[in-house]
Structure formats: C-alpha cells, structure tokens
C-alpha cells in the first residue's frame, strides 16, 4: 500500500520523495475523504428533495397547458360551473404584451372561461342601444360577461368599474384553448374580420395594427405548431431507420478505437505532413504574388505609407504585404519542423500511450458502456430540475386587491377575497370599491422567495450534474489505473474493475467528488449570472460596463476550463491513492508541471485523433443517411419513408452519431489521461531494475531506450 506522504516529487527540504516499494496500483484499503463536504452534500440533496416536495404541493403544472380564469379555476374542469366552458377569454387583449406571455404566464386583465370565442365586433355601448329593440343582442354579449351578471341597463362607467363585462369584443379564434383575435392579411394590410379599425368601447377608434405585436406572435406560434406536427410525422415514419444509423455509428466508433491501436502513429504523421504541405504551398503562393507585383505601379509602397484603410484589399496590392506573409509562414514552418525534431521522443510516447489506451479498453470492454450510467444520472438530474422549475413557476395564486374610486379609502390596494368581499365592511366605508384581480403570485413567505428557490434549484442542478460527471471520471480512472499497475497484463487485472472502482468512489470518495463538483458549480453559476447581466445591459451605452463584463466573462471562462482540467486529474489521483481532493489536486498539478511538455504534446495528439474520429463517424453516417433519405440508393429506394423535411432525420442522425462517438471517445480520452499520469508516476517511482521494475508496457520501454531487466509474460 502507498506510504504516508506520497505526492510531491521532492520533500520539504528538497530531498527526493520516497516511494513505497510495495505499491502495486490503486489502493484498496481506503478511508473516507472530505467527510464534511460529504455531509453537506447529503444535506443539500435532502433539502433539494424537500424543495421539490414543497413545490409539488404548491405548484400546479396544469397552469402551463390549461387556462385558468381570474378566480384560479380551470376552464373545462369536470364538476365545476366551467365544465362546458373550455376556452379562456380576455376582457382587454390590448393589455397583453405578447401571446407568448399569455400562453406561459397570465395577462393582466380579467379572464373568463367561455364556451366559444366571439365572432363579431361589438361594444357594450352599441349593445345597450340595440337592446332596446332586440334583446338577442344582450343574450349574445352576456356570454362574455361575468357569470351571474344580467343587467344590460347598467351604465358603461359602472360596468367597467365593476369589471362586469368587456368594453368591446373582437372576432377571435381559439388557439391552445385561448381566444386570440382572428387576424388576416389582405394585399399586405392587416385586418380583423375584413376591418382595419374598430371601436374600443370607450369612445376611441382603434386600428387593428395596435394588435400587430400579438398578431406576429400568434402567427409564429401557429407556424411553429404546423411545423412541429410535420416534424413529429417525420420522426414517426423514420425512427426505425434513425436507430439503425445510430447503431452503425456505434459500430464505427468501436472500429475507430480498435484501429487507433495500430494506426495512431500513421494518422498523426499524415496530419503533420498535410500541415507542412499546406504551409509550404502558402509560402510558394506568397512568393508568387510577391514576384508578380514586381514593377506594378504603387506596389512598392509600404504599409506605413498608405496608413489604415477600411478596405483590406488595398494591402493585397503591396509587395510588402506578401513578403510579410511569406516570412511569417516560413517562421511557422521552421518552428513546426524544430518542434518535431526536438519533441520526437515525446510525440512517440504520446502515440504509444494512445495505442496502449486502445489495448486497455480491449481488456476492459465494460468501460465503453459506463457512459450509459452517466447519461442516466444526468437525465435524472435534468428531469428533476425541469419538473421542480415548472412546479415553482406555477406556484402562483390569483391575488386580488381592493380598487376604490375614493383616493382616501384606507382599504385601497389591500389584499381581498372575491368570495367574501361583499360580506366585509369595505363597501360601506368605501362605496363603489371592488375586489379585482391584480396578479398571479402570492404574499406568503414561500411565494416571496420563489425566485431564490429557482436560483437554488439551478445551482444544485449544476452541482449534481458535475458530480455525476466526476463520479464517471473517477470510476473510469480507477479501472484503467488497475490495468496499468497490473504487473502481468492481463493476468493481474482484477475481476470487474469498473464495478470495483465505482464502489470505491461511492463508498469512500463521495465527499471529494462533491467538493470538486461544488467548486466547478460555483464558477458556472457566476458565469450564468454574468451572461444574464450582459443580456440585460446590452442596451446600455456605458462602454466601461460592457468592457468590464466582457473581461469578467473571459476570465471566468478560462477559470472554468482550468478547474475542469485540475478536477479531471485530481479524480485520477483520488482513484489511485484514495486521498482527499485538495491533496490529490496538488499532487496531480505538480506531477503534470514536472511533465508539462509531455502533457502539451499528448493533449494535442489526442485531441486531433479523437476530433478526426468524431468527424469521420458523424460525417460518414451523415453521408450515408443523406443518400438514403433523399432516395439516392437504388437498392433500398423503396424502403425510404416519405418525409416532409428529410433534413430532420438527417440532422438527428448526424448529431446523434457525433454524441455517440463523443461518448465512446470520452472513455478513450479518460483512459489516455489516466495511463499518462500512471506512466509519469511509474517513471518517478521505479528505475527498471529487478527491485523496482517498470509497470509500463514493452513498447514504452523501447521508446524510452530502457531495457527491461525483469521481463514479464502477458504484456
């Protein structure tokens, strides 16, 4: 087992670090790490569950899909007076800023459940005038008045004050169980029922363009609904072929990982040769342009002579410009060649580690399927967050306020209940006072802090997602470390290394993983707040504020990337040595700094090869899907489903293939990173002698130019 004090290469007084000669891989006799953070994490999870329960008790997601009137009753609800009234009607649609707001939130006007939407223009004043001759006008208009109101002779001022009826009704059509104005366009002119103007019932002639914002929103929602139905039809008819394409992507990803074992070096050197060839052609082209401009009028002027020009094509007419380009490309070409010469051994190590990673995955195939566990955990986190957010957002209740005509009424703007308002003393003290709908929300302690709860919901969501990712990284690191530190491969690889590593991570290191995830979640939350502030201040003319926000966003973006890098390597050290997060992060950091050149080379080689693999998998499957869905494969042309938009399943296949490749290659990248840290530790711990033999593979031995004095079988 590892001795106490392992970590830094040098001790407190500069003496070389002493390693445990009995070290043989990941430590199995462990103790719990970062216990305090583990306790806090468990408490937060319990609190998060309690928040979800409270939100579930107070919230009602039906408010998102089903309309409610100003009394908080659902339209069309069985066993209520609204049972046959399934559509919501707004007294004054002009008060609604946008139909999107109507659908998701509420409109600040009286809302009423009706059996059907109005199909004509009418005002309360016109109805009163016509009622004297024909009572049918009132019978039609009263459908859109408050239930129980039956006094058509009541003055318009009193009706509007008491909110008994709308001042005007507009021809509407039901959409998502709401009445929206029936807009049409004729010859580019917006109309409602073939009219461009209407009376608002208050003595003012209004233009239907006052509803233009609502009309634009409704049209876009209608279009989106139509497109959404077609997309659903495409998925329904092509889901089988999409699954086949994704299965092909999985097979190609596995094949690419196998090929990397034999072709990693070939692919890398092909890439390097291509880069050098492209830069060489660039040098030749710059020289050709430089030579062709010889003797051309004005071509011998310098950039300083012509100064700054907005049209950059002017600079391309100067010989000096092409000479500068040629010099820069020559310098880049020379730097790359020198790096290849001086870093050839480290590049060879990186390529061998990539091949070793393929070999490790071949011995521990179960690691390729662990991303499914991470995917399930993240899906649970996302689902719980979304459900909790919806319940919190729909926790609002209708709030009513006293509206009085008298300015000195002491009850004005106080909360009231419409069911008991007439039995109170308010109407006697303030004649004409009404209990009217004010907004959806609440005045309890819970309702006042809903916004804070939403922030907490988002923060804990980030923490849990990062923890799920950290758990996966630590689990895979433990499995691959057990492969590297197996003295005889594969004979000494433990049974079920993935399951064992997962158990160790959960049992002993939940606190450490939660600690690293917490740090990352805090940084991500700050980035979200900065993005929100930047969005709100976009219209601001304060250049300094925008510059400061831009700098802060850039700094925290870099900080997040750095923390992800440190956390990833800290989890590898935790999987190997079982120490707490801070100690593991410190040891990983200094170990990487002692091998910084190898780290840089390995990262670039790995990033290139894996990026190439993702492009090949997604691009190859995408091209095959394109020819299939566009009926360009004669053999199976009859099997191609009829589609509204062939690009819908095509994009699904491409994006899904890329995500599948990313899932497989993320395991591969974690394998290479783990093997690299183990390799660096192996070099510092051992010298290849019989007493301290290397655990690295024979191929790495050969690259280092070291002979193995204690050869092993099974390598």
XYZ file of C-alpha atoms in Angstrom:
715
model
C 0.000 0.000 0.000
C 1.057 3.565 -0.528
C 3.099 5.115 2.228
C 2.136 8.293 4.026
C 3.405 11.488 2.494
C 3.332 10.300 -1.087
C 2.625 13.093 -3.518
C 5.254 15.699 -4.326
C 8.400 14.558 -6.063
C 10.516 16.483 -3.562
C 10.098 16.643 0.197
C 10.072 19.669 2.477
C 13.876 20.011 2.472
C 14.451 19.221 -1.195
C 15.270 15.538 -0.749
C 13.830 13.105 -3.305
C 10.431 11.682 -2.420
C 10.446 8.178 -1.009
C 8.003 5.787 -2.621
C 6.503 2.698 -1.157
C 8.334 -0.192 -2.857
C 5.266 -2.405 -2.287
C 2.972 -0.127 -4.275
C 1.088 -2.229 -6.820
C -1.665 0.027 -8.139
C -4.876 1.556 -6.826
C -5.167 1.340 -3.059
C -7.984 -0.895 -1.842
C -7.630 -0.317 1.891
C -9.045 3.204 1.977
C -10.697 5.671 4.329
C -13.417 8.225 3.703
C -12.177 11.568 2.384
C -13.645 15.082 2.714
C -16.277 13.841 5.142
C -17.552 17.348 5.939
C -18.280 18.054 2.297
C -19.944 14.655 2.005
C -22.274 15.522 4.902
C -23.062 18.924 3.378
C -23.715 17.276 0.012
C -26.149 14.790 1.545
C -27.923 17.570 3.463
C -28.218 19.629 0.269
C -29.693 16.647 -1.579
C -32.247 16.137 1.205
C -33.041 19.857 1.096
C -33.374 19.650 -2.685
C -35.852 16.796 -2.297
C -37.759 18.850 0.298
C -37.837 21.813 -2.094
C -39.274 19.575 -4.801
C -41.955 18.307 -2.409
C -42.918 21.845 -1.334
C -43.018 22.986 -4.963
C -45.140 19.945 -5.807
C -47.599 20.828 -3.041
C -47.942 24.492 -4.051
C -47.406 24.292 -7.807
C -49.755 23.144 -10.499
C -48.175 22.487 -13.914
C -51.631 22.348 -15.450
C -51.481 26.152 -15.487
C -48.885 25.906 -18.266
C -51.090 23.826 -20.547
C -54.606 24.613 -19.361
C -56.086 28.097 -18.953
C -57.406 29.411 -15.663
C -59.810 32.262 -15.132
C -59.334 35.210 -12.784
C -60.693 33.104 -9.926
C -57.982 30.470 -10.393
C -60.432 27.871 -11.777
C -59.529 25.723 -14.761
C -61.588 26.080 -17.897
C -63.420 22.847 -18.742
C -62.796 21.255 -15.340
C -65.261 18.472 -14.607
C -67.768 19.045 -11.821
C -67.449 22.851 -11.875
C -69.519 25.632 -13.488
C -66.746 25.824 -16.117
C -67.249 22.225 -17.224
C -68.677 23.240 -20.609
C -66.573 26.387 -20.881
C -63.224 25.156 -22.199
C -61.829 28.367 -23.734
C -60.303 31.380 -21.971
C -61.466 34.858 -22.956
C -59.574 38.084 -22.129
C -61.570 41.224 -21.349
C -58.908 43.511 -22.851
C -56.456 41.737 -25.146
C -54.601 45.027 -25.667
C -53.215 44.779 -22.138
C -51.365 41.615 -23.076
C -47.856 42.394 -24.262
C -47.370 39.176 -26.204
C -49.282 35.957 -26.881
C -46.255 34.023 -25.675
C -46.800 35.666 -22.281
C -50.442 34.697 -22.437
C -49.617 31.049 -23.001
C -46.924 30.704 -20.355
C -47.879 33.243 -17.724
C -51.021 35.361 -17.342
C -52.391 38.528 -18.893
C -53.050 41.486 -16.544
C -56.739 41.718 -17.391
C -59.908 39.972 -16.289
C -60.039 36.429 -17.627
C -63.202 34.433 -18.154
C -63.980 30.873 -19.255
C -66.380 30.770 -22.211
C -67.917 28.084 -24.402
C -66.878 29.769 -27.659
C -64.951 32.804 -28.835
C -66.746 35.924 -30.170
C -67.215 36.000 -33.925
C -68.089 39.686 -34.413
C -67.129 43.188 -33.392
C -69.396 44.608 -30.680
C -69.168 47.195 -27.925
C -71.127 47.415 -24.708
C -72.433 50.853 -25.703
C -73.717 49.569 -29.076
C -75.277 46.574 -27.353
C -77.202 48.838 -24.978
C -78.504 50.877 -27.909
C -79.638 47.751 -29.789
C -81.066 46.030 -26.700
C -83.994 48.437 -26.648
C -85.223 46.939 -29.932
C -83.923 43.376 -29.783
C -82.947 41.520 -26.620
C -80.956 38.946 -28.618
C -78.013 41.378 -28.710
C -77.724 41.155 -24.952
C -78.127 37.369 -24.934
C -75.091 37.139 -27.221
C -72.989 39.738 -25.395
C -73.640 38.367 -21.905
C -71.745 35.150 -22.809
C -68.590 37.199 -22.353
C -69.629 38.935 -19.115
C -69.081 37.884 -15.541
C -71.258 34.846 -14.614
C -74.473 35.944 -12.936
C -74.426 39.471 -14.356
C -77.750 40.230 -16.097
C -78.246 43.972 -16.109
C -77.795 45.367 -19.628
C -79.069 48.743 -18.498
C -76.144 49.328 -16.137
C -74.038 52.286 -17.243
C -70.783 51.681 -19.090
C -68.812 53.518 -16.414
C -70.163 51.262 -13.670
C -69.695 48.138 -15.798
C -66.033 48.938 -16.449
C -65.518 49.897 -12.803
C -67.011 46.660 -11.539
C -65.458 44.619 -14.379
C -68.808 43.064 -15.208
C -68.325 42.989 -18.995
C -65.642 43.827 -21.532
C -65.963 47.212 -23.202
C -65.523 45.559 -26.607
C -65.410 42.061 -28.044
C -63.281 41.231 -31.080
C -63.714 38.408 -33.620
C -61.419 35.678 -32.336
C -60.479 32.076 -32.893
C -59.465 29.527 -30.264
C -55.808 28.544 -30.143
C -54.384 26.421 -27.317
C -57.738 26.967 -25.586
C -57.376 30.765 -25.625
C -59.315 33.315 -27.652
C -56.943 35.285 -29.908
C -58.002 37.924 -32.466
C -58.700 36.411 -35.885
C -56.041 38.207 -37.902
C -55.845 38.014 -41.679
C -53.741 39.872 -44.215
C -55.154 41.172 -47.494
C -52.875 42.821 -50.003
C -50.334 43.365 -47.275
C -52.874 45.064 -44.965
C -53.583 43.590 -41.542
C -57.317 43.108 -40.920
C -59.675 41.538 -38.417
C -62.968 40.363 -39.930
C -62.107 42.389 -43.032
C -61.844 45.580 -40.962
C -58.800 47.701 -40.312
C -60.335 49.744 -37.459
C -62.611 49.037 -34.532
C -64.245 50.818 -31.595
C -62.650 50.115 -28.242
C -65.922 50.700 -26.363
C -64.533 53.804 -24.671
C -65.277 56.247 -27.467
C -61.969 55.758 -29.314
C -61.492 54.377 -32.839
C -58.517 51.989 -32.770
C -56.530 50.498 -35.619
C -56.031 46.757 -35.742
C -52.309 47.433 -36.098
C -52.403 48.101 -32.342
C -52.567 44.313 -32.118
C -49.698 43.803 -34.558
C -47.330 42.532 -31.875
C -49.877 39.960 -30.771
C -50.611 39.062 -34.415
C -46.950 38.456 -35.199
C -46.566 36.299 -32.119
C -49.689 34.273 -32.888
C -48.669 33.681 -36.500
C -45.241 32.491 -35.435
C -46.767 30.165 -32.843
C -49.222 28.807 -35.427
C -46.405 28.247 -37.903
C -44.340 26.571 -35.218
C -47.273 24.301 -34.381
C -47.719 23.334 -38.032
C -44.011 22.649 -38.470
C -43.959 20.752 -35.205
C -46.714 18.412 -36.414
C -44.808 17.727 -39.632
C -41.606 17.062 -37.697
C -43.495 14.646 -35.449
C -44.793 12.828 -38.547
C -41.247 12.581 -39.929
C -39.959 11.086 -36.696
C -42.885 8.661 -36.544
C -42.116 7.337 -40.043
C -38.300 7.309 -39.816
C -37.457 6.411 -36.200
C -36.583 2.848 -37.167
C -34.006 3.967 -39.721
C -32.621 6.584 -37.324
C -31.936 3.848 -34.755
C -30.202 1.753 -37.424
C -28.000 4.723 -38.364
C -27.108 5.340 -34.712
C -26.240 1.662 -34.303
C -23.931 1.958 -37.316
C -22.343 4.999 -35.652
C -21.702 2.928 -32.531
C -20.047 0.170 -34.572
C -17.884 2.711 -36.430
C -16.824 4.308 -33.126
C -15.717 0.947 -31.791
C -13.845 0.175 -35.013
C -12.057 3.519 -34.886
C -10.889 2.844 -31.326
C -9.575 -0.535 -32.454
C -7.811 1.000 -35.465
C -6.139 3.618 -33.250
C -4.220 0.784 -31.659
C -2.480 0.137 -34.987
C -2.779 3.410 -36.935
C -2.386 6.184 -34.320
C 1.152 6.981 -35.448
C 0.248 6.782 -39.133
C -2.733 9.160 -38.753
C -0.687 11.650 -36.762
C 2.209 11.783 -39.227
C -0.213 12.083 -42.144
C -1.724 15.082 -40.390
C 1.691 16.646 -39.747
C 2.725 16.090 -43.365
C -0.520 17.712 -44.542
C 0.036 20.759 -42.331
C 3.615 21.150 -43.524
C 2.476 20.774 -47.139
C -0.272 23.390 -46.762
C 2.117 25.864 -45.150
C 4.694 25.124 -47.868
C 2.141 25.885 -50.548
C 1.283 29.091 -48.689
C 4.945 30.124 -48.804
C 5.091 29.395 -52.529
C 1.863 31.337 -53.185
C 3.109 34.348 -51.216
C 6.370 34.333 -53.186
C 4.429 34.068 -56.463
C 2.233 37.052 -55.531
C 5.307 38.975 -54.364
C 7.108 38.327 -57.650
C 4.068 39.043 -59.869
C 3.666 42.510 -58.329
C 7.199 43.463 -59.339
C 7.089 46.652 -61.426
C 3.348 47.247 -60.819
C 2.525 50.938 -60.113
C 2.242 51.590 -56.395
C 3.203 48.050 -55.380
C 6.477 49.197 -53.811
C 4.714 51.468 -51.303
C 4.919 50.432 -47.667
C 2.043 49.763 -45.314
C 3.165 52.778 -43.297
C 2.860 54.996 -46.398
C -0.809 54.218 -47.072
C -1.833 54.143 -43.394
C -5.000 52.471 -42.117
C -7.567 51.511 -44.764
C -11.016 50.011 -44.158
C -10.815 48.100 -47.445
C -8.190 45.473 -46.676
C -7.910 44.501 -50.334
C -5.738 47.596 -50.741
C -2.991 45.908 -48.716
C -3.026 42.897 -51.063
C -1.733 45.166 -53.837
C 1.506 45.785 -51.912
C 4.614 43.603 -52.285
C 5.474 44.290 -48.665
C 2.249 42.568 -47.526
C 3.050 39.319 -49.335
C 6.661 39.472 -48.157
C 5.419 39.730 -44.559
C 3.047 36.795 -45.080
C 5.866 34.728 -46.577
C 8.214 35.481 -43.667
C 5.528 34.601 -41.092
C 4.732 31.294 -42.808
C 8.432 30.451 -43.059
C 8.827 31.065 -39.334
C 5.803 28.866 -38.557
C 7.127 26.115 -40.838
C 10.534 26.291 -39.184
C 9.034 26.194 -35.679
C 6.967 23.096 -36.521
C 9.980 21.313 -38.012
C 12.150 22.155 -34.991
C 9.409 21.004 -32.612
C 9.133 17.714 -34.476
C 12.910 17.248 -34.257
C 13.274 18.082 -30.566
C 9.947 16.575 -29.416
C 10.101 13.409 -31.479
C 10.573 11.207 -28.410
C 7.632 12.800 -26.578
C 5.456 12.520 -29.679
C 6.398 8.847 -29.900
C 5.416 8.419 -26.223
C 2.075 10.125 -26.875
C 1.335 7.865 -29.832
C 2.312 4.777 -27.851
C 0.051 5.857 -24.981
C -2.793 6.188 -27.468
C -2.129 2.656 -28.657
C -1.860 1.490 -25.057
C -5.252 3.094 -24.380
C -6.833 1.001 -27.127
C -5.226 -2.096 -25.626
C -6.550 -1.216 -22.142
C -10.092 -0.716 -23.442
C -9.801 -4.039 -25.235
C -9.092 -5.759 -21.913
C -11.794 -3.796 -20.018
C -14.605 -3.537 -22.577
C -17.191 -2.731 -19.897
C -15.737 0.788 -19.667
C -17.254 1.585 -23.075
C -20.737 1.132 -21.641
C -20.235 3.127 -18.431
C -21.220 6.428 -20.169
C -24.754 4.979 -20.187
C -24.718 5.203 -16.372
C -23.545 8.814 -16.535
C -26.208 9.562 -19.138
C -28.940 8.085 -16.914
C -27.755 10.070 -13.866
C -27.620 13.323 -15.838
C -31.059 12.604 -17.324
C -32.469 12.151 -13.816
C -30.890 15.441 -12.718
C -32.248 17.320 -15.728
C -35.726 15.829 -15.314
C -35.893 16.647 -11.599
C -34.640 20.177 -12.201
C -37.144 20.786 -15.012
C -40.103 19.398 -13.049
C -39.152 21.393 -9.953
C -38.720 24.560 -12.013
C -42.166 24.107 -13.578
C -43.825 23.494 -10.222
C -42.091 26.528 -8.730
C -43.111 28.678 -11.699
C -46.740 27.572 -11.367
C -46.930 28.079 -7.606
C -48.547 31.469 -8.043
C -52.114 32.014 -6.911
C -54.513 34.770 -8.038
C -54.039 37.842 -5.842
C -56.895 40.324 -5.537
C -56.657 43.945 -4.432
C -59.251 46.451 -3.321
C -59.840 49.033 -6.054
C -61.644 52.119 -4.757
C -62.769 55.267 -6.527
C -62.115 57.327 -3.420
C -58.492 58.295 -3.018
C -58.825 58.454 0.767
C -60.117 54.914 1.144
C -57.978 53.230 3.781
C -58.613 49.787 2.240
C -57.281 50.745 -1.201
C -54.701 48.296 -2.627
C -55.139 45.883 0.261
C -55.489 42.176 -0.394
C -59.035 40.857 -0.514
C -61.014 37.715 -1.295
C -63.661 37.968 -4.047
C -65.810 35.258 -2.427
C -66.178 37.077 0.906
C -65.685 40.663 -0.216
C -69.388 41.564 -0.250
C -69.771 40.459 3.376
C -66.997 42.759 4.620
C -67.225 46.350 5.779
C -65.162 47.681 2.862
C -68.121 48.505 0.590
C -69.734 50.530 3.355
C -66.626 52.538 4.188
C -65.644 52.955 0.532
C -68.749 52.959 -1.683
C -68.084 51.573 -5.143
C -64.962 49.654 -4.067
C -64.335 46.372 -5.889
C -62.182 43.318 -5.233
C -60.373 42.972 -8.551
C -57.733 40.607 -9.865
C -54.219 42.098 -9.508
C -51.645 39.447 -10.474
C -50.626 35.843 -10.114
C -48.180 35.236 -7.309
C -48.691 35.198 -3.582
C -47.822 37.087 -0.448
C -46.746 34.222 1.780
C -43.125 33.662 2.759
C -42.890 30.830 0.229
C -44.192 32.953 -2.653
C -41.897 35.848 -1.801
C -38.805 33.662 -2.170
C -39.782 31.674 -5.268
C -37.097 33.482 -7.267
C -34.491 32.492 -4.658
C -35.745 28.919 -4.799
C -35.360 28.923 -8.577
C -31.742 30.053 -8.199
C -31.132 27.314 -5.627
C -32.755 24.820 -7.971
C -30.398 25.820 -10.779
C -27.308 25.775 -8.541
C -27.983 22.336 -7.044
C -28.732 21.075 -10.551
C -25.271 22.198 -11.710
C -23.709 20.611 -8.630
C -25.432 17.267 -9.205
C -24.601 17.171 -12.922
C -20.936 17.902 -12.223
C -20.969 15.232 -9.507
C -22.352 12.654 -11.956
C -19.587 13.511 -14.427
C -16.961 13.411 -11.654
C -18.211 10.022 -10.488
C -17.824 8.681 -14.023
C -14.312 10.073 -14.400
C -13.181 8.675 -11.043
C -14.725 5.279 -11.820
C -13.057 5.001 -15.216
C -9.750 6.270 -13.817
C -9.772 3.556 -11.144
C -10.477 0.858 -13.716
C -7.734 1.975 -16.116
C -5.246 2.508 -13.273
C -5.820 -1.090 -12.197
C -4.890 -2.088 -15.761
C -1.662 -0.054 -15.820
C -0.459 -1.204 -12.406
C -1.095 -4.863 -13.242
C 2.415 -6.319 -13.348
C 1.382 -9.030 -15.804
C -1.260 -7.900 -18.247
C -3.958 -9.110 -18.420
C -3.396 -11.826 -15.805
C -3.102 -9.396 -12.875
C -6.047 -7.185 -13.851
C -8.647 -7.510 -11.042
C -12.056 -9.026 -11.682
C -14.825 -6.486 -12.506
C -12.518 -3.441 -12.341
C -15.272 -0.975 -13.316
C -17.712 -2.204 -10.679
C -14.992 -2.250 -8.007
C -13.844 1.245 -8.909
C -17.427 2.535 -8.845
C -17.954 1.044 -5.383
C -14.750 2.620 -4.033
C -15.661 6.030 -5.445
C -19.150 5.976 -3.914
C -18.166 4.484 -0.572
C -15.013 6.428 0.199
C -14.793 9.488 -2.038
C -18.280 10.968 -2.371
C -17.103 13.953 -0.337
C -14.059 14.567 -2.525
C -16.078 14.304 -5.734
C -18.724 16.607 -4.277
C -16.020 19.103 -3.266
C -14.572 19.308 -6.766
C -18.067 19.494 -8.279
C -19.040 22.284 -5.891
C -16.098 24.462 -6.947
C -16.976 23.973 -10.607
C -20.706 24.610 -9.993
C -19.925 27.927 -8.253
C -17.872 29.120 -11.218
C -20.567 28.015 -13.682
C -23.250 29.805 -11.649
C -21.200 33.002 -11.700
C -20.870 32.661 -15.487
C -24.656 32.307 -15.814
C -25.176 35.449 -13.713
C -22.659 37.359 -15.852
C -24.434 36.228 -19.024
C -27.732 37.422 -17.553
C -26.256 40.804 -16.629
C -24.705 41.126 -20.066
C -28.077 40.400 -21.675
C -29.823 42.982 -19.514
C -27.165 45.650 -20.108
C -26.849 45.203 -23.879
C -28.838 48.369 -24.472
C -26.644 50.312 -22.061
C -24.409 52.974 -23.529
C -21.830 52.591 -20.788
C -18.797 51.282 -22.669
C -16.787 50.719 -19.491
C -19.501 48.455 -18.014
C -19.680 46.365 -21.183
C -15.878 46.104 -21.296
C -15.751 45.050 -17.644
C -18.416 42.413 -18.166
C -16.597 41.113 -21.239
C -13.360 40.792 -19.250
C -15.123 39.036 -16.376
C -16.825 36.585 -18.749
C -13.495 35.812 -20.398
C -11.730 35.336 -17.050
C -14.387 33.010 -15.632
C -14.482 31.046 -18.876
C -10.750 30.440 -18.554
C -11.171 29.647 -14.856
C -13.857 27.063 -15.620
C -11.616 25.357 -18.199
C -8.712 25.323 -15.741
C -10.838 23.894 -12.924
C -12.184 21.170 -15.218
C -8.599 20.241 -16.129
C -7.471 20.166 -12.493
C -10.570 18.268 -11.333
C -10.155 15.643 -14.027
C -6.595 14.863 -12.988
C -7.436 15.145 -9.281
C -10.075 12.438 -9.703
C -7.449 10.198 -11.305
C -5.176 10.640 -8.284
C -8.129 10.033 -5.945
C -8.887 6.792 -7.785
C -5.260 5.670 -7.383
C -4.280 6.804 -3.899
C -7.574 7.490 -2.111
C -6.525 10.875 -0.737
C -8.725 13.943 -0.292
C -9.494 16.346 -3.104
C -7.052 19.137 -2.245
C -4.103 16.792 -1.769
C -4.925 14.902 -4.956
C -5.327 18.127 -6.944
C -1.979 19.411 -5.638
C -0.149 16.187 -6.432
C -1.719 15.961 -9.895
C -0.846 19.572 -10.657
C 2.808 19.265 -9.671
C 3.139 15.916 -11.413
C 1.804 17.470 -14.613
C 4.035 20.512 -14.249
C 7.067 18.241 -13.984
C 5.982 16.737 -17.298
C 4.477 19.842 -18.874
C 5.934 19.248 -22.343
C 4.659 15.686 -22.424
C 1.239 16.961 -21.297
C 1.081 19.514 -24.105
C 2.166 17.029 -26.763
C -0.185 14.299 -25.528
C -3.174 16.672 -25.348
C -2.677 17.926 -28.897
C -2.102 14.475 -30.370
C -5.115 13.052 -28.509
C -7.374 15.997 -29.368
C -6.508 15.741 -33.064
C -7.037 11.994 -33.382
C -10.292 11.984 -31.414
C -11.611 15.003 -33.307
C -10.738 13.231 -36.543
C -12.619 10.166 -35.327
C -15.738 12.155 -34.394
C -15.768 13.868 -37.797
C -15.255 10.570 -39.625
C -18.044 8.810 -37.702
C -20.580 11.649 -37.846
C -19.668 12.589 -41.423
C -19.664 9.022 -42.724
C -23.012 8.116 -41.172
C -24.401 11.530 -42.201
C -23.451 11.000 -45.860
C -24.995 7.522 -45.813
C -28.190 8.907 -44.245
C -28.307 11.738 -46.798
C -28.213 9.326 -49.740
C -30.808 7.116 -48.052
C -33.366 9.782 -47.075
C -33.042 11.530 -50.471
C -33.721 8.207 -52.286
C -30.320 8.032 -53.977
C -29.577 4.416 -53.095
C -31.359 2.356 -55.776
C -31.145 -0.928 -53.863
C -33.275 0.252 -50.929
C -35.097 3.154 -52.570
C -38.498 1.543 -51.967
C -37.793 1.309 -48.230
C -37.209 5.046 -47.849
C -40.097 6.648 -45.905
C -41.980 9.649 -47.326
C -40.873 12.737 -45.389
C -41.937 16.368 -45.131
C -38.411 17.516 -44.267
C -35.679 14.985 -44.991
C -33.203 17.139 -43.063
C -34.992 16.420 -39.765
C -33.944 12.742 -39.521
C -30.675 13.633 -41.248
C -29.715 16.190 -38.575
C -30.876 13.777 -35.879
C -28.589 11.089 -37.286
C -25.594 13.429 -37.599
C -25.971 14.941 -34.122
C -26.751 11.552 -32.566
C -23.745 9.951 -34.282
C -21.477 12.731 -33.037
C -22.783 12.332 -29.472
C -22.324 8.551 -29.610
C -18.777 8.984 -30.901
C -18.142 11.592 -28.209
C -19.406 9.176 -25.541
C -17.063 6.396 -26.671
C -14.111 8.717 -27.223
C -14.579 10.405 -23.831
C -13.853 6.994 -22.313
C -10.791 6.723 -24.534
C -9.600 10.222 -23.555
C -10.040 9.367 -19.873
C -8.084 6.159 -20.454
C -5.177 8.020 -22.074
C -5.096 10.681 -19.329
C -5.089 8.011 -16.624
C -2.374 5.973 -18.319
C -0.297 9.132 -18.754
C -0.412 10.011 -15.042
C 0.364 6.397 -14.181
C 3.240 6.489 -16.669
C 4.689 9.634 -15.054
C 4.335 8.085 -11.606
C 5.953 4.895 -12.861
C 8.975 6.821 -14.136
C 9.405 8.608 -10.804
C 8.832 5.526 -8.664
C 10.835 2.897 -10.500
C 14.083 2.529 -12.427
C 13.532 -0.709 -14.319
C 15.692 -2.772 -12.001
C 14.695 -6.090 -10.508
C 13.901 -4.325 -7.218
C 11.915 -1.542 -8.887
C 10.617 -2.824 -12.194
C 8.581 -0.647 -14.513
C 4.876 -1.346 -14.867
C 4.733 0.222 -18.340
C 4.320 -1.821 -21.489
C 7.236 -3.129 -23.521
C 6.564 -0.591 -26.294
C 7.008 2.295 -23.841
C 10.203 0.621 -22.609
C 11.604 0.626 -26.112
C 10.708 4.280 -26.735
C 12.440 5.330 -23.520
C 15.507 3.389 -24.588
C 15.456 1.355 -21.379
C 15.938 -2.364 -21.195
C 13.605 -4.415 -19.095
C 15.679 -6.344 -16.593
C 12.706 -8.281 -15.275
C 10.699 -9.385 -18.318
C 7.093 -10.423 -17.821
C 4.732 -12.609 -19.705
C 1.346 -11.475 -20.856
C 2.419 -7.978 -21.834
